Coordinates of C-alpha atoms in Angstrom, one line a residue:
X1 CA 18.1 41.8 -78.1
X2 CA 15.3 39.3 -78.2
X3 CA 13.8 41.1 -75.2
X4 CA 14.0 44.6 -76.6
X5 CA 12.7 43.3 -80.1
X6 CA 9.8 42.0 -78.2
X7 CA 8.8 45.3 -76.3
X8 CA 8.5 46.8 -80.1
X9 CA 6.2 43.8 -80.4
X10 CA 4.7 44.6 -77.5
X11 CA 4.1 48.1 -77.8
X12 CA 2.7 47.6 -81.7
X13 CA -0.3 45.3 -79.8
X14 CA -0.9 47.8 -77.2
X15 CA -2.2 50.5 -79.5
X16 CA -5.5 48.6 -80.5
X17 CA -6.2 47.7 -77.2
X18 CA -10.3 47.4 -76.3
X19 CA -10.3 47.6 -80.8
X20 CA -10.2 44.0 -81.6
X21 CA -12.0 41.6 -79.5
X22 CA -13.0 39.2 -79.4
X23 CA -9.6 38.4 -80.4
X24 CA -6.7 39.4 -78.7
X25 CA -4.7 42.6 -79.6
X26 CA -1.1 41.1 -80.6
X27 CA 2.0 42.6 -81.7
X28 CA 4.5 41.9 -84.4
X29 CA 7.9 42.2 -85.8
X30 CA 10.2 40.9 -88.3
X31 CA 13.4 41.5 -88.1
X32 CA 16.8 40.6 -89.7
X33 CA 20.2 40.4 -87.9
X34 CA 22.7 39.3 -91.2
X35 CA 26.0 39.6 -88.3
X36 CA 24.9 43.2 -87.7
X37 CA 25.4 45.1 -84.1
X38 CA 21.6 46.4 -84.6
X39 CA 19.3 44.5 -86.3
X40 CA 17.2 45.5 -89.5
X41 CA 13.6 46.1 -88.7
X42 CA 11.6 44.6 -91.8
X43 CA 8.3 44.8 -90.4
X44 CA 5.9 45.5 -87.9
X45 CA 1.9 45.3 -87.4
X46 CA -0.9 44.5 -85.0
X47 CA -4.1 43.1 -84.8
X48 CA -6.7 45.4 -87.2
X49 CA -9.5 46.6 -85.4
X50 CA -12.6 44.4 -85.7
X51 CA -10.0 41.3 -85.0
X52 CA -8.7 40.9 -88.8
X53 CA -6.3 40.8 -90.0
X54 CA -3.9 39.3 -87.4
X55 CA -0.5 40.8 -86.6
X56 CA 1.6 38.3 -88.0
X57 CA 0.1 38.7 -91.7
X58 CA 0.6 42.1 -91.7
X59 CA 3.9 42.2 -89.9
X60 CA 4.9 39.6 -92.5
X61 CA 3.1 41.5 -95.8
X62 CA 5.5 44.7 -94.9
X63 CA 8.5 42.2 -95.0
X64 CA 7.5 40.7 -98.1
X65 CA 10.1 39.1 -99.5
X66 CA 12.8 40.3 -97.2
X67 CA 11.3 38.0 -94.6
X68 CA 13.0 34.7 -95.8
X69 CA 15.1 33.6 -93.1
X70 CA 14.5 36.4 -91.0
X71 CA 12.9 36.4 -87.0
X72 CA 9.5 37.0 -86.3
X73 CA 8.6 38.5 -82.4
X74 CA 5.1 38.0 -81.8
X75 CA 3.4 38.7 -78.4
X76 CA 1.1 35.4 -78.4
X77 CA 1.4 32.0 -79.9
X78 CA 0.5 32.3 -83.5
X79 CA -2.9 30.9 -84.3
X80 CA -3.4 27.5 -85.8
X81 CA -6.7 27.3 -86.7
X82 CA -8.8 28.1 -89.6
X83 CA -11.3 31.2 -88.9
X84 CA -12.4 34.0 -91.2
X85 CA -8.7 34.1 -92.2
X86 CA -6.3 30.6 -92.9
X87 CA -3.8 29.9 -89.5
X88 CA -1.1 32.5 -89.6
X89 CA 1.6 29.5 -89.0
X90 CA 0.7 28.7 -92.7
X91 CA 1.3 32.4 -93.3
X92 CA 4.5 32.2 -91.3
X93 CA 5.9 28.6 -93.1
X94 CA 5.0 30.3 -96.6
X95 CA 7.2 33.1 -95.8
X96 CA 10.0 31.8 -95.3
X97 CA 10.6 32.4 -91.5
X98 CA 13.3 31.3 -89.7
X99 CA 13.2 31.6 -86.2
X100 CA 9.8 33.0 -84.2
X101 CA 10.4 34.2 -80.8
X102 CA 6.6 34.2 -78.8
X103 CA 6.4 35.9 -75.9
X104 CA 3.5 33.7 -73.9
X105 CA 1.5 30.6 -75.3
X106 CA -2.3 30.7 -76.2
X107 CA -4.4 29.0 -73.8
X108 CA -7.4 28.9 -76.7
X109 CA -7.8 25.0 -76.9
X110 CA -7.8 25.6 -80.5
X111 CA -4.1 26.6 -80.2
X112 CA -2.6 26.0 -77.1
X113 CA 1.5 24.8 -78.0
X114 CA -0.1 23.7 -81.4
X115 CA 0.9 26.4 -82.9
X116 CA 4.8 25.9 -81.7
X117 CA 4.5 22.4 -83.1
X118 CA 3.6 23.0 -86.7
X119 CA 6.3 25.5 -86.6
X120 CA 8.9 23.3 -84.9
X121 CA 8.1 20.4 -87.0
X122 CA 8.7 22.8 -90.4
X123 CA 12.0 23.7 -89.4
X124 CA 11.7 27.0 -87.6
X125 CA 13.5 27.3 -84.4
X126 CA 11.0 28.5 -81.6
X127 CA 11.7 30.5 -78.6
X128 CA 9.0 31.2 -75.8
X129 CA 9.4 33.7 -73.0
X130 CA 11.1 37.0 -73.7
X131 CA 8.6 39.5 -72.5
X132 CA 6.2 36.7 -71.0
X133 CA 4.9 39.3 -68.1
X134 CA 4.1 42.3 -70.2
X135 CA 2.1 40.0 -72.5
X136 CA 0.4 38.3 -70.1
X137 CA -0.8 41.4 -68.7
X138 CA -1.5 43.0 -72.0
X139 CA -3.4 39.6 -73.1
X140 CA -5.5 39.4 -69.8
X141 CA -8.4 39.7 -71.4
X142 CA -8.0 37.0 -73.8
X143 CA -6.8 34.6 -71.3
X144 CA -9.5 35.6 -68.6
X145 CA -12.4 35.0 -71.7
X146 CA -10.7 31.8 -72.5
X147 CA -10.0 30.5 -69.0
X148 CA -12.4 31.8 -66.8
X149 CA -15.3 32.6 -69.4
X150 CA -15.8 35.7 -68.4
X151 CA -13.9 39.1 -69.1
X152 CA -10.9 40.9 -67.2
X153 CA -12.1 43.4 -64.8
X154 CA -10.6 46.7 -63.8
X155 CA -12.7 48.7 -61.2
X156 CA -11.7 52.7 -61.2
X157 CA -12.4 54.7 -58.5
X158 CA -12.1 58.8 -57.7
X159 CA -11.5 59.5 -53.7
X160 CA -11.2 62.0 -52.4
X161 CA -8.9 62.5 -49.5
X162 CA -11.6 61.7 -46.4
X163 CA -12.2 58.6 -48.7
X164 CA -15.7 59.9 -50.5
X165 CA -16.9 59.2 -53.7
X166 CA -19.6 61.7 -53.7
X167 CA -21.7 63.9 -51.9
X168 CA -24.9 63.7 -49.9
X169 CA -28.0 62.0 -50.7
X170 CA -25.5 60.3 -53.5
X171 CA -25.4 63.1 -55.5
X172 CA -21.8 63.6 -57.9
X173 CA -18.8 65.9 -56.9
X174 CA -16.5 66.8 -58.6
X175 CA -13.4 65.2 -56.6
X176 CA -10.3 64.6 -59.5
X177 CA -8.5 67.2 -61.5
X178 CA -8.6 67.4 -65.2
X179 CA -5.4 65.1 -65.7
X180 CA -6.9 62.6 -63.8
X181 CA -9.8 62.7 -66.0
X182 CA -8.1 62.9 -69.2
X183 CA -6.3 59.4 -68.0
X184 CA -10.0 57.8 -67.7
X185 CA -10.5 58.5 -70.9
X186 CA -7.5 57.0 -72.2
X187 CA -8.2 54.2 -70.3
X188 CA -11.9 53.9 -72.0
X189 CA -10.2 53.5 -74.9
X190 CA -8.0 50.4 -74.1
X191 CA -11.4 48.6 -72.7
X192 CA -13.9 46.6 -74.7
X193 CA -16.6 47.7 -72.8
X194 CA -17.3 50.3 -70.0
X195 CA -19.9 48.9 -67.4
X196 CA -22.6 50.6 -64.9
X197 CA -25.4 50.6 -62.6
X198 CA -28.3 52.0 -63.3
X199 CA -28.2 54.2 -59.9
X200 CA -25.2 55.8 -61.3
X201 CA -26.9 56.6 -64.8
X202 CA -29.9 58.2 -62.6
X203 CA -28.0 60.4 -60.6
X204 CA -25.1 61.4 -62.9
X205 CA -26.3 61.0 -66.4
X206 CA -22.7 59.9 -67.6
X207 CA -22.0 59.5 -71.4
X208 CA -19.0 57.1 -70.9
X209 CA -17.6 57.9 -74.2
X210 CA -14.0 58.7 -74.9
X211 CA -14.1 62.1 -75.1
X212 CA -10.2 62.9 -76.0
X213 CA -9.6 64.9 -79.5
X214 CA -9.9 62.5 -82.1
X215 CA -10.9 59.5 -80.1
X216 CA -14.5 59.5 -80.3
X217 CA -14.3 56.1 -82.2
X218 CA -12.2 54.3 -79.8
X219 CA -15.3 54.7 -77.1
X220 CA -16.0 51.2 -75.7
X221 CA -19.5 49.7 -75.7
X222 CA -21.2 51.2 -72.9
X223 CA -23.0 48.5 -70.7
X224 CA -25.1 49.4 -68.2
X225 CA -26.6 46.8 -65.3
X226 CA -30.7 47.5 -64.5
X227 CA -32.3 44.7 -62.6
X228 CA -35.7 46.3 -63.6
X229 CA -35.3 48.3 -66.8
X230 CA -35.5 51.6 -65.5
X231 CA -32.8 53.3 -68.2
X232 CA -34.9 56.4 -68.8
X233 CA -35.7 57.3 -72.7
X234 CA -34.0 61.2 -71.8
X235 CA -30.3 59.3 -70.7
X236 CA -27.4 60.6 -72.5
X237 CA -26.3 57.4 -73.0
X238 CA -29.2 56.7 -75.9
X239 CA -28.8 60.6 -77.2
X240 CA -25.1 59.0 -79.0
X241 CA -25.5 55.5 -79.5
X242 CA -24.8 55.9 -82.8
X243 CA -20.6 56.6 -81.1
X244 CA -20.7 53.8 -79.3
X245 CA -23.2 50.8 -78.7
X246 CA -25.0 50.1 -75.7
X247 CA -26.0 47.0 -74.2
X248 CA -28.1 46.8 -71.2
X249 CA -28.5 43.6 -68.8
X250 CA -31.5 43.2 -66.8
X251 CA -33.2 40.7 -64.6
X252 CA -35.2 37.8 -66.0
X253 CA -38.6 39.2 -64.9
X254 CA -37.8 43.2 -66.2
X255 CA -41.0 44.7 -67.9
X256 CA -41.3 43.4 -72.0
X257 CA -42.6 46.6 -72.6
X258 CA -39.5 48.7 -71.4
X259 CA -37.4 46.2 -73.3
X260 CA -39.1 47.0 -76.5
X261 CA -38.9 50.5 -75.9
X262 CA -34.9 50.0 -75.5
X263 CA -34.6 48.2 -78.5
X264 CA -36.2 50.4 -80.4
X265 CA -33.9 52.5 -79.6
X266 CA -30.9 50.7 -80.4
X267 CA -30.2 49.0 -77.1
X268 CA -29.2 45.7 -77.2
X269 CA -31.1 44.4 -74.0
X270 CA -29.8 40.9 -72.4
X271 CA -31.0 39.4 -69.3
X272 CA -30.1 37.5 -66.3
X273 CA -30.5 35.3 -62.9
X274 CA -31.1 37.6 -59.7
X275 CA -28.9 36.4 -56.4
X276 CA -31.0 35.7 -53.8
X277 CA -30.5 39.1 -52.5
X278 CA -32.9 40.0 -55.0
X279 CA -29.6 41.6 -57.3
X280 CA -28.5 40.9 -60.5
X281 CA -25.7 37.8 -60.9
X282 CA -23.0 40.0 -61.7
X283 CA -20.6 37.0 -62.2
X284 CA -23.8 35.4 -64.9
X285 CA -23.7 39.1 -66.5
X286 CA -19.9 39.2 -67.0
X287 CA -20.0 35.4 -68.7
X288 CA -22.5 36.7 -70.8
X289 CA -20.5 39.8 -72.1
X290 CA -18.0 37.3 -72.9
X291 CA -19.9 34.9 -74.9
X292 CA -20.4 38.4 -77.2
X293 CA -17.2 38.8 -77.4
X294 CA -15.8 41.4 -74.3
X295 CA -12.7 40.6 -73.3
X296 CA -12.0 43.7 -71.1
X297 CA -14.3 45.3 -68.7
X298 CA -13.8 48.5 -67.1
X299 CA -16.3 49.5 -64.0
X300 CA -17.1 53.3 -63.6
X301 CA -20.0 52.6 -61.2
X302 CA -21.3 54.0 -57.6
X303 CA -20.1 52.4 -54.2
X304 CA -22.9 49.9 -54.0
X305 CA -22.1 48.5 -57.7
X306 CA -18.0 49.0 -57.0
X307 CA -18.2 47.0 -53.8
X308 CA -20.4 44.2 -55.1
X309 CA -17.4 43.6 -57.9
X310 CA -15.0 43.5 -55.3
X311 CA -16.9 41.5 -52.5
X312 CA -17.5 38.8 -55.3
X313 CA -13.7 38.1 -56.1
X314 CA -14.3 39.7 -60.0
X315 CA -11.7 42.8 -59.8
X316 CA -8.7 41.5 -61.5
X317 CA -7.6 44.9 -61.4
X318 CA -8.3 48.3 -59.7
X319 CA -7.5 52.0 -60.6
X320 CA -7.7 54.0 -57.6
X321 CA -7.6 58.1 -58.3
X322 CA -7.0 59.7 -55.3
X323 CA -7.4 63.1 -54.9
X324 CA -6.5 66.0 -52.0
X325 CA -10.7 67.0 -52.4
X326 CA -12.5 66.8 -48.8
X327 CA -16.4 65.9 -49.0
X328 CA -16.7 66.0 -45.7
X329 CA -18.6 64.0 -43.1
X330 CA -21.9 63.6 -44.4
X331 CA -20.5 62.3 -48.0
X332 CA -21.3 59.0 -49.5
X333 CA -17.9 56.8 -48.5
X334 CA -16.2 55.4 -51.7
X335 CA -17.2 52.3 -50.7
X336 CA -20.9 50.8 -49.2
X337 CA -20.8 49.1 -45.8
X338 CA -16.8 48.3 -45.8
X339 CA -13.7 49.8 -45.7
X340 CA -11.4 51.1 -48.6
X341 CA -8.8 48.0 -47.3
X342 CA -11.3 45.8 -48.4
X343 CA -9.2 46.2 -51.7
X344 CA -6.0 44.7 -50.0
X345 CA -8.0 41.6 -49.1
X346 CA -6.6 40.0 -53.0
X347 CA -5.4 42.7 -54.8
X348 CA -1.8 44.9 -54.2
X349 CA -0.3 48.1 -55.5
X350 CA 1.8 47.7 -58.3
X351 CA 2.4 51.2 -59.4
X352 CA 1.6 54.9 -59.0
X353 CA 1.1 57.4 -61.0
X354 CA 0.6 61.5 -60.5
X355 CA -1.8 63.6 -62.7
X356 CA -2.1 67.1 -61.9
X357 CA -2.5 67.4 -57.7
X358 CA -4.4 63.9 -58.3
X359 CA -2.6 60.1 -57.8
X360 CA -3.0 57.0 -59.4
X361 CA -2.7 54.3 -57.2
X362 CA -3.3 50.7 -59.6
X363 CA -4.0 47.5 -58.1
X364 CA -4.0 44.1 -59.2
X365 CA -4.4 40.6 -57.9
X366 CA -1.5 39.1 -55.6

């Protein structure tokens, strides 16, 4: 039962995904089992968008007082720690909890088993584990940020069936169905932040939004990488910033006067290191998008961009959409200067998926 109750937990989290960093999007439940074959669900809640307030309150606020001696599931160690809101333990203690059954530990150093001590040493029985590799992939964000100081990356990818990503003289093709593209844009909305090249905003002018009915606020911040600060006034990207935010990151000696223009704009412009290839630090960008507060990255980006992520060791995760289409010989291949097994080199299919003629291969690290 505990691993069952925990997939509601689980599932509660998953629906604010890429809504609340910088913390992470947690699930809970509270329920009650009183010698019954099914238990009693008292409560249930996630992480608010914007980060506050935590599951756990709210979980615990629907119980009210109900919740006395009752079990809470919780996808992540509950906080300790005073923030913009008191610890949710003391939230826990004060309601009267009896057992709490955590799928995964925090690795914040803030937290980190503290958590299960203050609730251990008030009396409350603590279980860890039930549903510990669902929530480790649905908190990969949080643990990448906190361990790694830099976000979780997922690079997707549309190729067509000659292993193409677009068409001559890198110009865009349509090479996915419209399932296929329906799923990016569900998967834009479970991301923090969307990133870019600027070679692939001046050839394809994308808007990067989440363009599903309804879901036009669940858009991610759009962030787009531009060495030199060549993100033209006319992009489509600027014509909506008031949807989404967007956050440029250019090289240290990029013009001041294209910056101002930007941030008149709106832009948020940020700036870092070049390798000494003469290209932006992507791994110096990505630490930087996590001191902001991105927790989740997703890459929608050319084949030069796509297979700089990948040669660097920063995919954590790929999304591969592969489609019958043929480009044809004188196409652009999917990726620059190496072939598509370069993705097997760390990372392995873990699942498929079919939308319309279209399929879904998803990678992540072995």
């Amino acid at each position: 039962m505990d691993a069952a109750l925990m997939g509601s937990a689980l599932a509660m989290g998953r629906r604010h995904l890429g809504q609340t960093w910088p913390n992470p999007a947690v699930g809970a439940v509270v329920a009650r089992f009183d010698g019954a074959e099914n238990p009693l669900i008292l409560g249930h809640g996630a992480t608010a968008p914007g980060g506050r307030p935590h599951a756990e309150p709210h979980a615990l606020a629907q119980a009210g007082e109900a919740a006395r001696g009752a079990t809470l599931y919780v996808t992540l160690e509950p906080c300790s720690h005073h923030g913009r809101t008191p610890p949710c333990v003391d939230a826990i203690r004060a309601a009267g909890i009896a057992r709490v059954v955590a799928a995964i530990g925090d690795p914040d150093e803030r937290v980190a088993g503290r958590g299960f001590s203050i609730l251990r040493a008030a009396g409350i029985e603590v279980t860890v584990g039930p549903g510990a590799g669902e929530a480790r992939l649905a908190h990969a964000g949080h643990i990448s940020r906190i361990l790694r100081g830099r976000p979780h990356v997922m690079l997707k990818l549309a190729i067509s069936a000659d292993g193409k990503a677009g068409l001559e003289g890198r110009r865009p093709a349509a090479i996915t169905g419209e399932a296929a593209r329906a799923r990016v844009h569900m998967m834009r909305a479970t991301f923090d932040a969307v990133l870019t090249g600027i070679g692939t905003v001046l050839a394809d002018d994308p808007d990067l939004t989440c363009r599903l009915p309804g879901m036009a606020e669940r858009s991610p911040v759009r962030v787009v990488l531009d060495s030199s600060l060549r993100l033209p006034q006319t992009a489509r990207l600027l014509g909506n910033i008031d949807v989404a935010p967007v956050w440029v990151v250019a090289g240290e000696d990029a013009p001041a006067e294209a910056e101002r223009a930007l941030v008149a704009r709106g832009v948020e412009v940020m700036r870092v290191g070049m390798t000494a290839a003469g290209a932006l630090d992507l791994e110096a960008a990505l630490r930087l998008l996590a001191v902001r507060g991105i927790t989740r990255a997703m890459v929608e980006a050319g084949p030069r961009l796509s297979t700089a992520f990948l040669a660097a060791g920063l995919v954590d995760e790929a999304s591969l959409f592969e489609a019958p289409t043929v480009l044809g010989h004188t196409a652009v291949d999917a990726l620059e200067g190496v072939p598509l097994s370069a993705f097997d080199d760390y990372l392995t299919t873990v699942e498929t998926e079919r939308h319309g003629p279209d399929r879904l291969r998803i990678l992540r690290r072995r």
